Short mmCIF file of C-alpha atoms in Angstrom, two decimals:
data_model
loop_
_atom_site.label_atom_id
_atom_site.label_comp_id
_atom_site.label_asym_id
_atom_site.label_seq_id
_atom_site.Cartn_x
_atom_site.Cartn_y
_atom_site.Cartn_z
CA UNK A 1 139.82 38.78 -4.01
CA UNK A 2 137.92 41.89 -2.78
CA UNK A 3 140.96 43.91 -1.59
CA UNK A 4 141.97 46.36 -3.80
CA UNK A 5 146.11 47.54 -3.50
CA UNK A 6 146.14 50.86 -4.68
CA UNK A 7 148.52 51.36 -7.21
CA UNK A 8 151.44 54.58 -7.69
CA UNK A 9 149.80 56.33 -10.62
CA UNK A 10 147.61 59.27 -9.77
CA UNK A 11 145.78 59.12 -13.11
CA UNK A 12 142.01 59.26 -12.68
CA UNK A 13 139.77 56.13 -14.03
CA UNK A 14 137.44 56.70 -17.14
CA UNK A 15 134.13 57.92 -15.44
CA UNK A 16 135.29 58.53 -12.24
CA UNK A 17 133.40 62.02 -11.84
CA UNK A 18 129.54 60.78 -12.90
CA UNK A 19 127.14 61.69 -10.30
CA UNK A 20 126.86 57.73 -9.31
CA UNK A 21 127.51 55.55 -6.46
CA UNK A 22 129.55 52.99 -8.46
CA UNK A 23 131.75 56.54 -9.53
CA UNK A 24 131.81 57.90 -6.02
CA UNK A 25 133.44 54.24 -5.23
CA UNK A 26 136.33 54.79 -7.76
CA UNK A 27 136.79 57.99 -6.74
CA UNK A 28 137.21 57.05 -2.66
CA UNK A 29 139.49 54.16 -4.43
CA UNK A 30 141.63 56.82 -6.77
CA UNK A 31 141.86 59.20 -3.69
CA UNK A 32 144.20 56.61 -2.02
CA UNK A 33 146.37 56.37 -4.90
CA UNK A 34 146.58 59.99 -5.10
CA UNK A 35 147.29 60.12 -1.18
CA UNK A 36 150.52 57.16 -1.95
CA UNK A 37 151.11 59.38 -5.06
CA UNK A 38 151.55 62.29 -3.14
CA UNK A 39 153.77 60.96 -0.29
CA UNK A 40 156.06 59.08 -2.57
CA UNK A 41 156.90 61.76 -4.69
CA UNK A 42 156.34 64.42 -2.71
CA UNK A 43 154.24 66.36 -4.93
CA UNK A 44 151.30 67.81 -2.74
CA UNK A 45 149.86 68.56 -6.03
CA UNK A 46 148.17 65.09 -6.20
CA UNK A 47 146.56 65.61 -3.32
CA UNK A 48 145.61 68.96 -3.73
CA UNK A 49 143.68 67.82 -7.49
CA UNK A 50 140.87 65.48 -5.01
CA UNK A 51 140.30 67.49 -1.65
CA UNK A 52 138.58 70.36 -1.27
CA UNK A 53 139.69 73.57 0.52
CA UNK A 54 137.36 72.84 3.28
CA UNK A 55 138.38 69.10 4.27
CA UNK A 56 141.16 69.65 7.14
CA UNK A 57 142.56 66.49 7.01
CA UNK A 58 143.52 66.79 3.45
CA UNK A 59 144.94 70.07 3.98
CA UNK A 60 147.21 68.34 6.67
CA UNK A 61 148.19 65.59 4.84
CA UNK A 62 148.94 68.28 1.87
CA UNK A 63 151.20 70.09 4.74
CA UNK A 64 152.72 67.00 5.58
CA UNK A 65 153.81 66.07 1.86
CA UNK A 66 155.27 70.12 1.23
CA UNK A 67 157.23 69.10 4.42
CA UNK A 68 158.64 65.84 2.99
CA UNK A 69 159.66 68.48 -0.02
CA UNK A 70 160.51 71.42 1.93
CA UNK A 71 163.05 69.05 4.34
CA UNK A 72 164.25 66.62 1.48
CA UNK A 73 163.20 63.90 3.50
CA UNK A 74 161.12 60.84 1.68
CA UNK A 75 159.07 57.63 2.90
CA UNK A 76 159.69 54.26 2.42
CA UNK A 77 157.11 51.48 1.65
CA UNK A 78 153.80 53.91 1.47
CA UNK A 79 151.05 51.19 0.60
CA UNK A 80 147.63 51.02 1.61
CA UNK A 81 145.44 47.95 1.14
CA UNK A 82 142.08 48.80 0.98
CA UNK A 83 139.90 46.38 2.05
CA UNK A 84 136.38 47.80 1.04
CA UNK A 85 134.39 50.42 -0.02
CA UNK A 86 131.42 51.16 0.62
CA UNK A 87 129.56 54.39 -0.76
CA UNK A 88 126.34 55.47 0.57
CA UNK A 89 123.16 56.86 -1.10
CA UNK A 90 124.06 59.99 -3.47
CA UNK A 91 122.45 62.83 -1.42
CA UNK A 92 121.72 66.12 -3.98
CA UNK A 93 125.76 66.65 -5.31
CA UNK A 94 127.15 64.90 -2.05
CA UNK A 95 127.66 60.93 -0.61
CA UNK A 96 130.08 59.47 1.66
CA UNK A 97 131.91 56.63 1.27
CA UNK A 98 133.27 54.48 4.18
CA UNK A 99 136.66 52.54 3.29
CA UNK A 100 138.58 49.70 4.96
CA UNK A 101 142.40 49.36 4.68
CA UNK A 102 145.58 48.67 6.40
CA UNK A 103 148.78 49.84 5.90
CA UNK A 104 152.26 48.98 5.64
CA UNK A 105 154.70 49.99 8.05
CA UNK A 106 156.71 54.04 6.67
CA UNK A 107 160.09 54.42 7.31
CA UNK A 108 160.83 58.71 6.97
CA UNK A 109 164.70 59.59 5.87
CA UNK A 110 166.12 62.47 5.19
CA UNK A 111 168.43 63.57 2.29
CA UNK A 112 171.30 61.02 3.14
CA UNK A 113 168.99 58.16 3.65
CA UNK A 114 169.58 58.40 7.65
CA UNK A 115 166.26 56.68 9.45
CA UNK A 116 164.20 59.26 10.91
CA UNK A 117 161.10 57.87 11.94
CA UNK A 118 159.46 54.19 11.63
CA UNK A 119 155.69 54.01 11.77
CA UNK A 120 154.42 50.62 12.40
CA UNK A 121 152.00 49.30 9.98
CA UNK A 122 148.50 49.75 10.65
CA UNK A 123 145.23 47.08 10.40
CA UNK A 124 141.63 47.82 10.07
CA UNK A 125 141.82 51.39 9.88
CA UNK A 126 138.07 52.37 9.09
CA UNK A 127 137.59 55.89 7.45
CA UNK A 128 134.56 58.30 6.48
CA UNK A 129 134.89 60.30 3.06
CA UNK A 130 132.43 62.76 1.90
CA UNK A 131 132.43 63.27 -0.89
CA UNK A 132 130.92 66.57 -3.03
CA UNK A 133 130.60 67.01 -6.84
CA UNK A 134 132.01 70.70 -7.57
CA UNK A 135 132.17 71.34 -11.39
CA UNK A 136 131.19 68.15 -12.51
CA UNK A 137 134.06 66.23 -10.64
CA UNK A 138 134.51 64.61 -7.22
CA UNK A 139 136.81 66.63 -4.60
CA UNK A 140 136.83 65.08 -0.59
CA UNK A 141 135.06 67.42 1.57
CA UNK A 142 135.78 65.39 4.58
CA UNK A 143 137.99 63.05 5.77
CA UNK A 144 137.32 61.11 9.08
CA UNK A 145 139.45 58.28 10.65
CA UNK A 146 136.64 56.14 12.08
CA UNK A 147 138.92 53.22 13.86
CA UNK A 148 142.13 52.16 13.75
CA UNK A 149 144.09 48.98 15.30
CA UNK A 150 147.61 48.76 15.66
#
């Protein structure tokens, strides 16, 4: 099977941060367990660790997570199913990696557990990461949603 489910444990593979394409791979792989890290327990810290300052969409999906905090809301069901990835050729201390996944539907609740907000789930979402190695480890510089099916 060449999907990979990426797991709830933002703790970085062995060799994740050599200047290699099979390492820029498990990087673009560990950044979407830090991103389901992040959401389900709320700790924008996670994210914060793998993106650089620059990347925008990382800083808004780090917004969006100190908002889950700030409101004492929570999501339900955060999985992403990647489906491949695909890094390019290492380009001085940059590459970028296009990934394949889908998601499952998110249910948002607030403090009581009252139903906020379903999301439906989401298939073939294609994205662009580029990556940059900044003091010897990998940070996203850029995040762009390519395509994405409903």
């Amino acid at each position: 099977d060449l999907a990979y489910h990426v797991r709830h444990t933002a703790i970085p593979p062995p060799g994740v941060n050599a200047p290699t394409r099979q390492s820029a791979s498990e990087f673009a792989r560990y950044f979407y367990q830090a991103l389901n890290d992040a959401f389900l327990s709320r700790d924008p810290s996670v994210l914060a660790r793998v993106s650089s300052l620059q990347c925008a969409s990382c800083q808004n999906f780090i917004k969006s997570v100190e908002r889950l905090r700030q409101n004492n809301e929570s999501v339900d069901s955060f999985e992403i199913r990647l489906k491949f990835v695909a890094p390019g050729a290492i380009q001085g201390d940059s590459v970028r990696v296009d990934v394949g996944w889908d998601a499952a539907a998110v249910v948002r609740r607030d403090s009581q557990g009252k139903v906020l907000t379903r999301d439906a789930a989401l298939t073939c979402i294609e994205a662009q990461l580029q990556l940059r190695l900044t003091a010897g480890a990998w940070r996203v510089s850029n995040y762009v949603r390519i395509r994405v099916r409903w």
